[in-house]
N, CA, C and O atoms as a Maestro MAE file, in Angstrom:
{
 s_m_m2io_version
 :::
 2.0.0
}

f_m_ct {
 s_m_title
 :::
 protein
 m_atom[276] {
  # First column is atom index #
  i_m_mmod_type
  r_m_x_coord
  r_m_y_coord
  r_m_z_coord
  i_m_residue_number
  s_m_chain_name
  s_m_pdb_residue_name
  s_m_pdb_atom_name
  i_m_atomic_number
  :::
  1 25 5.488 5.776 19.603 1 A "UNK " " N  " 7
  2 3 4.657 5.605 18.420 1 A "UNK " " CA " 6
  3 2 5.523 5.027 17.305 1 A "UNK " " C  " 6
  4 15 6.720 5.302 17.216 1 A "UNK " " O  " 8
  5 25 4.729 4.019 16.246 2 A "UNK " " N  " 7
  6 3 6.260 3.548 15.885 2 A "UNK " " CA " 6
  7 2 5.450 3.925 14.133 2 A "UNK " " C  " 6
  8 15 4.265 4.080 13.836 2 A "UNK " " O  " 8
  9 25 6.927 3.974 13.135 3 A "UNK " " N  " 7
  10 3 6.733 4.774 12.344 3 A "UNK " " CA " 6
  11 2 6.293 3.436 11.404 3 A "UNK " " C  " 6
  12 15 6.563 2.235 11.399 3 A "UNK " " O  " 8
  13 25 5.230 4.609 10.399 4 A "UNK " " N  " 7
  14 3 5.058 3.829 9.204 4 A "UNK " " CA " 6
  15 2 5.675 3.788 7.826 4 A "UNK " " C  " 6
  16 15 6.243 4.842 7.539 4 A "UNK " " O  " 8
  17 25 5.720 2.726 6.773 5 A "UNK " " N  " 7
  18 3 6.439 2.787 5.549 5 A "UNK " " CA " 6
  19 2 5.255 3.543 4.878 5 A "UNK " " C  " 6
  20 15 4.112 3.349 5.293 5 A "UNK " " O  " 8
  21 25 5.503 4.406 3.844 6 A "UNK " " N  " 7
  22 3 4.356 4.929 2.734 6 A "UNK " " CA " 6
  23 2 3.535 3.490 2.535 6 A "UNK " " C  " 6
  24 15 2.350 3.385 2.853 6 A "UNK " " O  " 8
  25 25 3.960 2.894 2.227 7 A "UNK " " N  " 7
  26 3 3.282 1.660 1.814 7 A "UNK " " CA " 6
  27 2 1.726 1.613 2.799 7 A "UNK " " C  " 6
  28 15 0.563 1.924 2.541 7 A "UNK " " O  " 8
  29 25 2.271 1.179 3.748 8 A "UNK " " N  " 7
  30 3 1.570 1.240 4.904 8 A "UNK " " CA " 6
  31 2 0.359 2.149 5.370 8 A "UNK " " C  " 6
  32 15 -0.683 1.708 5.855 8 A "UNK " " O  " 8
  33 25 0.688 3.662 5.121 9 A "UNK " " N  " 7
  34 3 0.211 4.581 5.258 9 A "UNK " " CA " 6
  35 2 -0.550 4.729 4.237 9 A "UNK " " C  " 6
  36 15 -1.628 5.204 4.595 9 A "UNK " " O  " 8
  37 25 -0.495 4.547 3.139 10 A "UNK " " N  " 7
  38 3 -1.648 4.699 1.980 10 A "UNK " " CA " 6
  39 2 -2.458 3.192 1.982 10 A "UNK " " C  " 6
  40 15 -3.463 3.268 1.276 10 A "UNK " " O  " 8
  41 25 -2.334 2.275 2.399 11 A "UNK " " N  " 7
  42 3 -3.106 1.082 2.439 11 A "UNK " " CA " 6
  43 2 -4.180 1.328 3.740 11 A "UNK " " C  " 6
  44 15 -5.285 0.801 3.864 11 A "UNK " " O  " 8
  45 25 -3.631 2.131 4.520 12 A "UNK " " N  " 7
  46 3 -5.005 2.253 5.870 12 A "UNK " " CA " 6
  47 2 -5.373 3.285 5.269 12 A "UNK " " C  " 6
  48 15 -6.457 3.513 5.807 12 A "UNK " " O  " 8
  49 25 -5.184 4.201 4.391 13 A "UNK " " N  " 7
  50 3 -5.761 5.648 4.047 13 A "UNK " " CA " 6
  51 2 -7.289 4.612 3.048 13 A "UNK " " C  " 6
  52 15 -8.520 4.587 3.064 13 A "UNK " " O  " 8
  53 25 -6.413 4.086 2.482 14 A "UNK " " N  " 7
  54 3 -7.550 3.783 1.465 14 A "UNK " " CA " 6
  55 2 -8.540 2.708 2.296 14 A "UNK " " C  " 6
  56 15 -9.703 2.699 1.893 14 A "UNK " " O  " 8
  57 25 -8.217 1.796 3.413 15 A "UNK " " N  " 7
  58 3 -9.307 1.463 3.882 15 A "UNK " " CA " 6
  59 2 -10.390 2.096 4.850 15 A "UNK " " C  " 6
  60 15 -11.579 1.812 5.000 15 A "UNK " " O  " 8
  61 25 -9.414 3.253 5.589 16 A "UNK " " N  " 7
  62 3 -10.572 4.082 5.983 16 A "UNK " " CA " 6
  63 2 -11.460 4.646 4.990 16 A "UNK " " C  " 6
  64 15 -12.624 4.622 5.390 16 A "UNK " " O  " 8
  65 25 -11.312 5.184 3.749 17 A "UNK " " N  " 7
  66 3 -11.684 5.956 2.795 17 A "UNK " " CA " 6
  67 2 -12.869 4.717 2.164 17 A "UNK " " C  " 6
  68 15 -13.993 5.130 1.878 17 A "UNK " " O  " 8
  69 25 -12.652 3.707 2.036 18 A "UNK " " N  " 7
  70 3 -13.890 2.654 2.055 18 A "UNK " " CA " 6
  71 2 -14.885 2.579 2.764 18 A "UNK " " C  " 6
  72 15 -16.051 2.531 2.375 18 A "UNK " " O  " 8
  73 25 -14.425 2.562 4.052 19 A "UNK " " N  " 7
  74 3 -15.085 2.291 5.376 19 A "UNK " " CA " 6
  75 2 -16.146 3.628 5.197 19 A "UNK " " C  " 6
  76 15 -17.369 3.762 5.173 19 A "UNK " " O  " 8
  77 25 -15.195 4.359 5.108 20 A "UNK " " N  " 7
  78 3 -16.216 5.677 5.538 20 A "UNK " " CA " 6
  79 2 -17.629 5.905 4.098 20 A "UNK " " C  " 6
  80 15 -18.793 6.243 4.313 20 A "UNK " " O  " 8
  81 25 -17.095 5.633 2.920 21 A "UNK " " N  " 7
  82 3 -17.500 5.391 1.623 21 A "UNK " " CA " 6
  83 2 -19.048 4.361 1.691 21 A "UNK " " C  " 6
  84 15 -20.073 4.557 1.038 21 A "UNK " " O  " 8
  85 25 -18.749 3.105 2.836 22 A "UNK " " N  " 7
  86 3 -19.798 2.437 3.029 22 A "UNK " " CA " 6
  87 2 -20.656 3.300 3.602 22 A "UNK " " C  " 6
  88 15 -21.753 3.493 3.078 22 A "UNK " " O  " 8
  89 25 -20.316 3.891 4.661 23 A "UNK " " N  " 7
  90 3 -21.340 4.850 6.188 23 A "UNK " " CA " 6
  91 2 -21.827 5.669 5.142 23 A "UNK " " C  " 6
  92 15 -23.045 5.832 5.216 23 A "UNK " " O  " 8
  93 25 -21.220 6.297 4.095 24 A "UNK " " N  " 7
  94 3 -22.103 7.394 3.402 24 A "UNK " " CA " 6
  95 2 -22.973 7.191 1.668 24 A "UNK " " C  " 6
  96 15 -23.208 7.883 0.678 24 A "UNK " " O  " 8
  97 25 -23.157 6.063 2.060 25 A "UNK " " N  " 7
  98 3 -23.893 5.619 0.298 25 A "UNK " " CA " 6
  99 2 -24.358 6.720 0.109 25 A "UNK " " C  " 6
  100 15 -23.855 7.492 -0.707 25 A "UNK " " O  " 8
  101 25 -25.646 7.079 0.984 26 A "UNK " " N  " 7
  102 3 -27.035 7.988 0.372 26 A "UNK " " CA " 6
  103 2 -26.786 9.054 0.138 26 A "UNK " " C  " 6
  104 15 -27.594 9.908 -0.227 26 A "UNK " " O  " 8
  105 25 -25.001 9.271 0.396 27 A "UNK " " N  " 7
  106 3 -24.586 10.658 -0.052 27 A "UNK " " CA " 6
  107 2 -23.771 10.188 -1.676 27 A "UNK " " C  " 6
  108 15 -22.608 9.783 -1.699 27 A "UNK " " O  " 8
  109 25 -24.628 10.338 -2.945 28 A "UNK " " N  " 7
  110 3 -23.925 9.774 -3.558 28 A "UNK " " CA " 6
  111 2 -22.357 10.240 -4.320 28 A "UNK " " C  " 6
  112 15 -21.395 9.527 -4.605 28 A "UNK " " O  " 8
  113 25 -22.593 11.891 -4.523 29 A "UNK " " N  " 7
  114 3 -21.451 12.617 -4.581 29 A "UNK " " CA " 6
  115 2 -20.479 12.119 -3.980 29 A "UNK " " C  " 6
  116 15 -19.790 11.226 -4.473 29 A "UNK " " O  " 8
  117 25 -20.222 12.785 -2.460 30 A "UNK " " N  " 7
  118 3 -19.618 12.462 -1.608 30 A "UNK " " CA " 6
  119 2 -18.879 10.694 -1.395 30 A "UNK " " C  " 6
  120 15 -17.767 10.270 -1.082 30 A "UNK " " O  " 8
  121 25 -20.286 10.022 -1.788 31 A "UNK " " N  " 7
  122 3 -19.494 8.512 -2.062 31 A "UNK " " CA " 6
  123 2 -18.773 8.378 -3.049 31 A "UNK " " C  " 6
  124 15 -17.646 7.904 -2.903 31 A "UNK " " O  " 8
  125 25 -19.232 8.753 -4.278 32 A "UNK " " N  " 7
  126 3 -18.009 8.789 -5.235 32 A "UNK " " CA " 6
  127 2 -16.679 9.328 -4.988 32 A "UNK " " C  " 6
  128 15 -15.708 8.848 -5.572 32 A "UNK " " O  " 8
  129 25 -16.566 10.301 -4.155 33 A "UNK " " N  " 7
  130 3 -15.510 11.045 -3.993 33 A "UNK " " CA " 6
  131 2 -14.486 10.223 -3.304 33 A "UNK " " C  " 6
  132 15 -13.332 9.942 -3.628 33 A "UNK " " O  " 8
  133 25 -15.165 9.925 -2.327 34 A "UNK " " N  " 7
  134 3 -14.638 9.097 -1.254 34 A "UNK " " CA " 6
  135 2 -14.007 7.420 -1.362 34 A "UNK " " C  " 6
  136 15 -13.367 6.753 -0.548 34 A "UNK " " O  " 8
  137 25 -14.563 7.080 -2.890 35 A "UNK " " N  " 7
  138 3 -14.500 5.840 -3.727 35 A "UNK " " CA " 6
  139 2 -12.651 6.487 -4.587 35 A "UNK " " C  " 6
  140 15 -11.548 5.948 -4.491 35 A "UNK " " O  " 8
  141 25 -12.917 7.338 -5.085 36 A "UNK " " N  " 7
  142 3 -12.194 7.589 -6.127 36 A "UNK " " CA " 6
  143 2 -10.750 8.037 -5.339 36 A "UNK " " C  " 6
  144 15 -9.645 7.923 -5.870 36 A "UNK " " O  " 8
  145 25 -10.920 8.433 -4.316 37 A "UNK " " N  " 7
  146 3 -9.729 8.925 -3.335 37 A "UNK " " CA " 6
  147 2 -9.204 7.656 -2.811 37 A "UNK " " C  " 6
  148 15 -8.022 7.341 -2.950 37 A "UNK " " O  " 8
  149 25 -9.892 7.079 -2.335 38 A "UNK " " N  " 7
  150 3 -9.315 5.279 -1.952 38 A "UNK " " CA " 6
  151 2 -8.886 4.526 -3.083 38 A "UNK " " C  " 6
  152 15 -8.314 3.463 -2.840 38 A "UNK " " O  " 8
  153 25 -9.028 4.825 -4.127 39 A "UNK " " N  " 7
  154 3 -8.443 4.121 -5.392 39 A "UNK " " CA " 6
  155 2 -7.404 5.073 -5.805 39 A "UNK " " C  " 6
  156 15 -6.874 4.837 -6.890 39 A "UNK " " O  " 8
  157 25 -7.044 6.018 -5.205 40 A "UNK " " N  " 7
  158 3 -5.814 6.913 -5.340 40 A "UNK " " CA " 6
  159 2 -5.318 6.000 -4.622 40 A "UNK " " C  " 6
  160 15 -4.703 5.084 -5.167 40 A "UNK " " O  " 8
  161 25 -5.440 6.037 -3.534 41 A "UNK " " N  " 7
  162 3 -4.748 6.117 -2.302 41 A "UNK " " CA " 6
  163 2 -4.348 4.486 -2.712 41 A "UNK " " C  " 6
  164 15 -3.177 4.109 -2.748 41 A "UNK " " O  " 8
  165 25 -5.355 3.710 -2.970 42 A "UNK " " N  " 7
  166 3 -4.613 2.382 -3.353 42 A "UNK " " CA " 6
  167 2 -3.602 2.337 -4.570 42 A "UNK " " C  " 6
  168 15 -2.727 1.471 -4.551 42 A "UNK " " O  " 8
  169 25 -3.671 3.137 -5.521 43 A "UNK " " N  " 7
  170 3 -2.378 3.569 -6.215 43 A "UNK " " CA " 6
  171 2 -1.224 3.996 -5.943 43 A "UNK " " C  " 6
  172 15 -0.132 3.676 -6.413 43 A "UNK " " O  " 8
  173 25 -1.574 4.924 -4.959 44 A "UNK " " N  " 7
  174 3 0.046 5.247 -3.966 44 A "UNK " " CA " 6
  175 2 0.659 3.776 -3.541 44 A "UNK " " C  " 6
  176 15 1.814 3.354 -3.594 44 A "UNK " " O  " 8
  177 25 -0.163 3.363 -3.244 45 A "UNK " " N  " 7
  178 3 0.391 1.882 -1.995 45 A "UNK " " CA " 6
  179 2 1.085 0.984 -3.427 45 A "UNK " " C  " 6
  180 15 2.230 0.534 -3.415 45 A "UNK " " O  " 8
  181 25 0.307 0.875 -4.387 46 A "UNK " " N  " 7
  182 3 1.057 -0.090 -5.264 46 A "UNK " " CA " 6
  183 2 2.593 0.762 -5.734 46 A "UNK " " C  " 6
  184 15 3.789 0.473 -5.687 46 A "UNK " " O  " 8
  185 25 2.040 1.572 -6.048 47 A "UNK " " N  " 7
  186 3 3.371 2.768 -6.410 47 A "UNK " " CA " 6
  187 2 4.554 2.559 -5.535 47 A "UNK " " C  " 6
  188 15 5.711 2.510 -5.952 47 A "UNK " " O  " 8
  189 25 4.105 2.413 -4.012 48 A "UNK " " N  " 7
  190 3 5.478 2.727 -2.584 48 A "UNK " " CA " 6
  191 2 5.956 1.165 -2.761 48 A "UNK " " C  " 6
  192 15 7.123 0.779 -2.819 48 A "UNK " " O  " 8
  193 25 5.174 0.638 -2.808 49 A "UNK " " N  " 7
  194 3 5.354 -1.235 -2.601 49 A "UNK " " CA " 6
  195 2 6.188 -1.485 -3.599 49 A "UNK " " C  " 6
  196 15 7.176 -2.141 -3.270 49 A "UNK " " O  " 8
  197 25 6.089 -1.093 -5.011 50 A "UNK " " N  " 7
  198 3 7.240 -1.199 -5.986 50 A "UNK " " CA " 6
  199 2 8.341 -0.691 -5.615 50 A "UNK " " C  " 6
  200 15 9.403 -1.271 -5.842 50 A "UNK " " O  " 8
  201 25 8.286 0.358 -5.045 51 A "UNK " " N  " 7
  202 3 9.617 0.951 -4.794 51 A "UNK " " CA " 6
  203 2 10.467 0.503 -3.621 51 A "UNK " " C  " 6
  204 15 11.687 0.498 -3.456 51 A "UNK " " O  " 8
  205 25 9.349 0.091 -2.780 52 A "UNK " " N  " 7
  206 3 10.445 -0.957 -1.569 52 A "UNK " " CA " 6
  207 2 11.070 -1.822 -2.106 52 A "UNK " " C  " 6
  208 15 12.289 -1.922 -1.971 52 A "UNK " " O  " 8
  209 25 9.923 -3.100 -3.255 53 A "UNK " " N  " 7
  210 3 10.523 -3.923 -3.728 53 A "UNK " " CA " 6
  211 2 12.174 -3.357 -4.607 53 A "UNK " " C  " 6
  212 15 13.263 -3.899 -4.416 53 A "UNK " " O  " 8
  213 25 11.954 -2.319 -5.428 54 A "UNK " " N  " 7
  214 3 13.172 -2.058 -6.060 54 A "UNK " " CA " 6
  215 2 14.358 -1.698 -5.176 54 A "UNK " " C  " 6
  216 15 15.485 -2.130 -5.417 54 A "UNK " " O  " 8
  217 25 14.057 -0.826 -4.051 55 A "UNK " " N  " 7
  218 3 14.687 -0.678 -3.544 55 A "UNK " " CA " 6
  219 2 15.950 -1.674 -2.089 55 A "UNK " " C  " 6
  220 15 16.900 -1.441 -1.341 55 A "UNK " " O  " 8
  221 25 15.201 -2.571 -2.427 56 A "UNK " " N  " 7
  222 3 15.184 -3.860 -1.485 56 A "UNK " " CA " 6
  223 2 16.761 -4.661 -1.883 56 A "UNK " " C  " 6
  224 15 16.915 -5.178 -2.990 56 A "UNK " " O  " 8
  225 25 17.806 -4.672 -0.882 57 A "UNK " " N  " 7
  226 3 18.733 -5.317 -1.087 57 A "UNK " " CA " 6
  227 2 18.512 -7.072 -1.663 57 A "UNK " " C  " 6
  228 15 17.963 -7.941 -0.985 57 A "UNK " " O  " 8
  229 25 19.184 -7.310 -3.277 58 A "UNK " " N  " 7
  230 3 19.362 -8.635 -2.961 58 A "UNK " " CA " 6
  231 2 19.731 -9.590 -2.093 58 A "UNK " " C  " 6
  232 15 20.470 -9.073 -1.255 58 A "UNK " " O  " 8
  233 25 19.562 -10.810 -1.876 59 A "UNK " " N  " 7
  234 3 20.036 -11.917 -1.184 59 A "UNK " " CA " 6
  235 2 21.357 -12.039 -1.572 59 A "UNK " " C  " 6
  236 15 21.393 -11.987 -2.801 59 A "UNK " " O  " 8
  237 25 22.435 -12.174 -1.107 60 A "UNK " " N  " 7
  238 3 23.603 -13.134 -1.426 60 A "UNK " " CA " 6
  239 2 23.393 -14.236 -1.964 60 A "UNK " " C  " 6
  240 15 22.639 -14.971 -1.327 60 A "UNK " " O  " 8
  241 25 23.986 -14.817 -3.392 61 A "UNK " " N  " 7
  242 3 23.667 -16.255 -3.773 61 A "UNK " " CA " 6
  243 2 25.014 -16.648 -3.789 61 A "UNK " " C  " 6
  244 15 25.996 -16.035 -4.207 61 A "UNK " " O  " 8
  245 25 24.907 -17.902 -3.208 62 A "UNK " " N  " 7
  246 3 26.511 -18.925 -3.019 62 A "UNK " " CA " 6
  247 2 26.697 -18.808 -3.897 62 A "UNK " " C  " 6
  248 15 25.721 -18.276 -4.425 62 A "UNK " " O  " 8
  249 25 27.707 -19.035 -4.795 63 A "UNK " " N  " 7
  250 3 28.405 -19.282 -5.885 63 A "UNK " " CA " 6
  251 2 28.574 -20.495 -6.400 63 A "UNK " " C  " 6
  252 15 28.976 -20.586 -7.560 63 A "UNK " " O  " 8
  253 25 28.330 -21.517 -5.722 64 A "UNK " " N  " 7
  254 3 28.919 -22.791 -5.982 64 A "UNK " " CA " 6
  255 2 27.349 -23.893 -5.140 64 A "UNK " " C  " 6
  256 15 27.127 -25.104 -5.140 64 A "UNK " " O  " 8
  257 25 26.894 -23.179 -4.780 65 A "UNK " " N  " 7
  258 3 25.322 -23.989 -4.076 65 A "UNK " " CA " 6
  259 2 25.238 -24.472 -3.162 65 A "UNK " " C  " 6
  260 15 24.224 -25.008 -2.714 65 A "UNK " " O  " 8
  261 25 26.409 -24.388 -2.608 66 A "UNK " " N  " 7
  262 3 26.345 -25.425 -0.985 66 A "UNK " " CA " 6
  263 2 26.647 -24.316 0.080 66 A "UNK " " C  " 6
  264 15 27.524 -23.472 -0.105 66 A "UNK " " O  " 8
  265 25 26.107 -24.351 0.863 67 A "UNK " " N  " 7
  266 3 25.644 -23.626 2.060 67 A "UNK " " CA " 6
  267 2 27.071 -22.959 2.990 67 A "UNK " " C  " 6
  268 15 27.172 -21.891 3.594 67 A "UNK " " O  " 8
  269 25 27.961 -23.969 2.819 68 A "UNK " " N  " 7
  270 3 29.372 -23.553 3.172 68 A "UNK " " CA " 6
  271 2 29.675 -24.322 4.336 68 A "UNK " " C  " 6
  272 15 30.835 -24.263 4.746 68 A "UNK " " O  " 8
  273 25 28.788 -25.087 4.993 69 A "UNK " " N  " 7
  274 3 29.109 -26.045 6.309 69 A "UNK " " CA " 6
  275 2 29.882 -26.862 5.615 69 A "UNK " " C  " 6
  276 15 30.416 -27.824 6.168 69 A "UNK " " O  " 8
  :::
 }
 m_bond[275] {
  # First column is bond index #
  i_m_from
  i_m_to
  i_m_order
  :::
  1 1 2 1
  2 2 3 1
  3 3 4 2
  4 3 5 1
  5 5 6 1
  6 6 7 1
  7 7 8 2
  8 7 9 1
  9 9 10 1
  10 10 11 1
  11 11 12 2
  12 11 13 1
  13 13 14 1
  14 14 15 1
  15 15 16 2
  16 15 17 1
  17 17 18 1
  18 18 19 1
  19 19 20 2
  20 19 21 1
  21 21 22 1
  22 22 23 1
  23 23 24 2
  24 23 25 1
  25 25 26 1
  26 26 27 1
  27 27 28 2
  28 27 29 1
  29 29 30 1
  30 30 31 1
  31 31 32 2
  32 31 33 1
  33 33 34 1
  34 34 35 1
  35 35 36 2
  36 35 37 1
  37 37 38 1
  38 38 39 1
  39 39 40 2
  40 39 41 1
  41 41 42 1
  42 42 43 1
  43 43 44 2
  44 43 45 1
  45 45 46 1
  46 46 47 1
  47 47 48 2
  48 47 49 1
  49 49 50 1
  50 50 51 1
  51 51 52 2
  52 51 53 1
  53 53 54 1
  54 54 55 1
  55 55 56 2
  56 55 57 1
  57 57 58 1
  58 58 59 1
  59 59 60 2
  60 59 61 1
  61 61 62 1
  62 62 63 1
  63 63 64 2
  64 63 65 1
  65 65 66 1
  66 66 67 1
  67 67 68 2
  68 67 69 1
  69 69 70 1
  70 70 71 1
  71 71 72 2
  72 71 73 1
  73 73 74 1
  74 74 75 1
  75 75 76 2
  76 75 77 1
  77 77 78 1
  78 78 79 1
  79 79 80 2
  80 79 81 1
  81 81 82 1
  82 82 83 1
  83 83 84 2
  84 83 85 1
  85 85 86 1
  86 86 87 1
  87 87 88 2
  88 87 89 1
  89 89 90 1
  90 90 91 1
  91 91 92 2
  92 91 93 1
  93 93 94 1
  94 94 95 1
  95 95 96 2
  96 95 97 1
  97 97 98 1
  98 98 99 1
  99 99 100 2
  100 99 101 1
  101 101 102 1
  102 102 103 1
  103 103 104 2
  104 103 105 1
  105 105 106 1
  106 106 107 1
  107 107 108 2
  108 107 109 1
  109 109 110 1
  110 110 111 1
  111 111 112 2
  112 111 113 1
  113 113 114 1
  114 114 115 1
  115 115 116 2
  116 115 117 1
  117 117 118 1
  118 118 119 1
  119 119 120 2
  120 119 121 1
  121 121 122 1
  122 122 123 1
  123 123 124 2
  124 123 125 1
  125 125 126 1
  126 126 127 1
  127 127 128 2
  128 127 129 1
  129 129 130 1
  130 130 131 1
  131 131 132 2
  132 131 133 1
  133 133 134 1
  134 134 135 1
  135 135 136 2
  136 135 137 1
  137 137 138 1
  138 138 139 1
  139 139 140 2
  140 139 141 1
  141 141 142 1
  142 142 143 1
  143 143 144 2
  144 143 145 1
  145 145 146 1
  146 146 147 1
  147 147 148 2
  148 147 149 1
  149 149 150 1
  150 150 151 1
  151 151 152 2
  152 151 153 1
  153 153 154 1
  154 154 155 1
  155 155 156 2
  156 155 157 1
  157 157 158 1
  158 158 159 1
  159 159 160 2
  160 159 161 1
  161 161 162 1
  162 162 163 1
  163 163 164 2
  164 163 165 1
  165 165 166 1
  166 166 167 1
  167 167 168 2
  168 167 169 1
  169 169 170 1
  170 170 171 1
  171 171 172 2
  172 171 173 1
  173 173 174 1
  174 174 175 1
  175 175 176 2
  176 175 177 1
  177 177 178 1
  178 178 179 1
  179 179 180 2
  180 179 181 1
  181 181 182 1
  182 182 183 1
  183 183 184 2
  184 183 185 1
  185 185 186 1
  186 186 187 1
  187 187 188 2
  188 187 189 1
  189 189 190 1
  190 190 191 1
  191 191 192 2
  192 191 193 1
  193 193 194 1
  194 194 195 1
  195 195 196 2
  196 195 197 1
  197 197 198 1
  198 198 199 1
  199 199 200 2
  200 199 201 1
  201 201 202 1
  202 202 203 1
  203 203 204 2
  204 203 205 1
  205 205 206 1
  206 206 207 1
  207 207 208 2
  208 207 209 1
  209 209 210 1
  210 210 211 1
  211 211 212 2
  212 211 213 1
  213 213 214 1
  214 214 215 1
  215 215 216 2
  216 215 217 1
  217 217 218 1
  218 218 219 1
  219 219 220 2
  220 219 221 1
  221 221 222 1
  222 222 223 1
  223 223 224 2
  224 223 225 1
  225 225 226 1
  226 226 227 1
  227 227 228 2
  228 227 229 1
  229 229 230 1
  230 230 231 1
  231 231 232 2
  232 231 233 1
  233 233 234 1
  234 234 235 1
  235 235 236 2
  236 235 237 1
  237 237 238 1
  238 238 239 1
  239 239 240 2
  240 239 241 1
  241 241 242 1
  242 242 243 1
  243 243 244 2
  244 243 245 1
  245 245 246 1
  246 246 247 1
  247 247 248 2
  248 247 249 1
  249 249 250 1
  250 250 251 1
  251 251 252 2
  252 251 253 1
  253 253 254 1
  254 254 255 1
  255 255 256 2
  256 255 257 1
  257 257 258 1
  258 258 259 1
  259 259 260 2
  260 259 261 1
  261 261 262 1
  262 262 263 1
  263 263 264 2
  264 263 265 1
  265 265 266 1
  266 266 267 1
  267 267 268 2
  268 267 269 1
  269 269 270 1
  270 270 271 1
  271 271 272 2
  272 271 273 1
  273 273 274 1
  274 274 275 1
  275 275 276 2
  :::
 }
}
């Protein structure tokens, strides 16, 4: 089974949490709930995604611009 980044894991949370959000309109409570938890859950994902990005080693930049061949 291969592992997921948070990132990852809150981006399928929140599309199941849609998905399921569609199947239950006529429940309107429950749809709200189910609306407002996927817009968490899509907050986590922006939240983890920043933090990969920060956490994310720079590139090496040449010093001088030429590739070194």
């Amino acid at each position: 089974m291969s592992q997921f980044t948070e990132a990852e894991t809150q981006s399928h949370c929140a599309r199941v949490l849609i998905h399921e959000a569609s199947r239950r309109r006529r429940q309107h409570s429950f749809h709200a709930t189910l609306l407002e938890w996927a817009a968490n859950s899509r907050r986590r994902y922006i939240a983890a995604k920043a933090e990969e990005v920060r956490r994310a080693p720079l590139p090496q930049l040449d010093l001088f611009g030429d590739s070194g061949l």
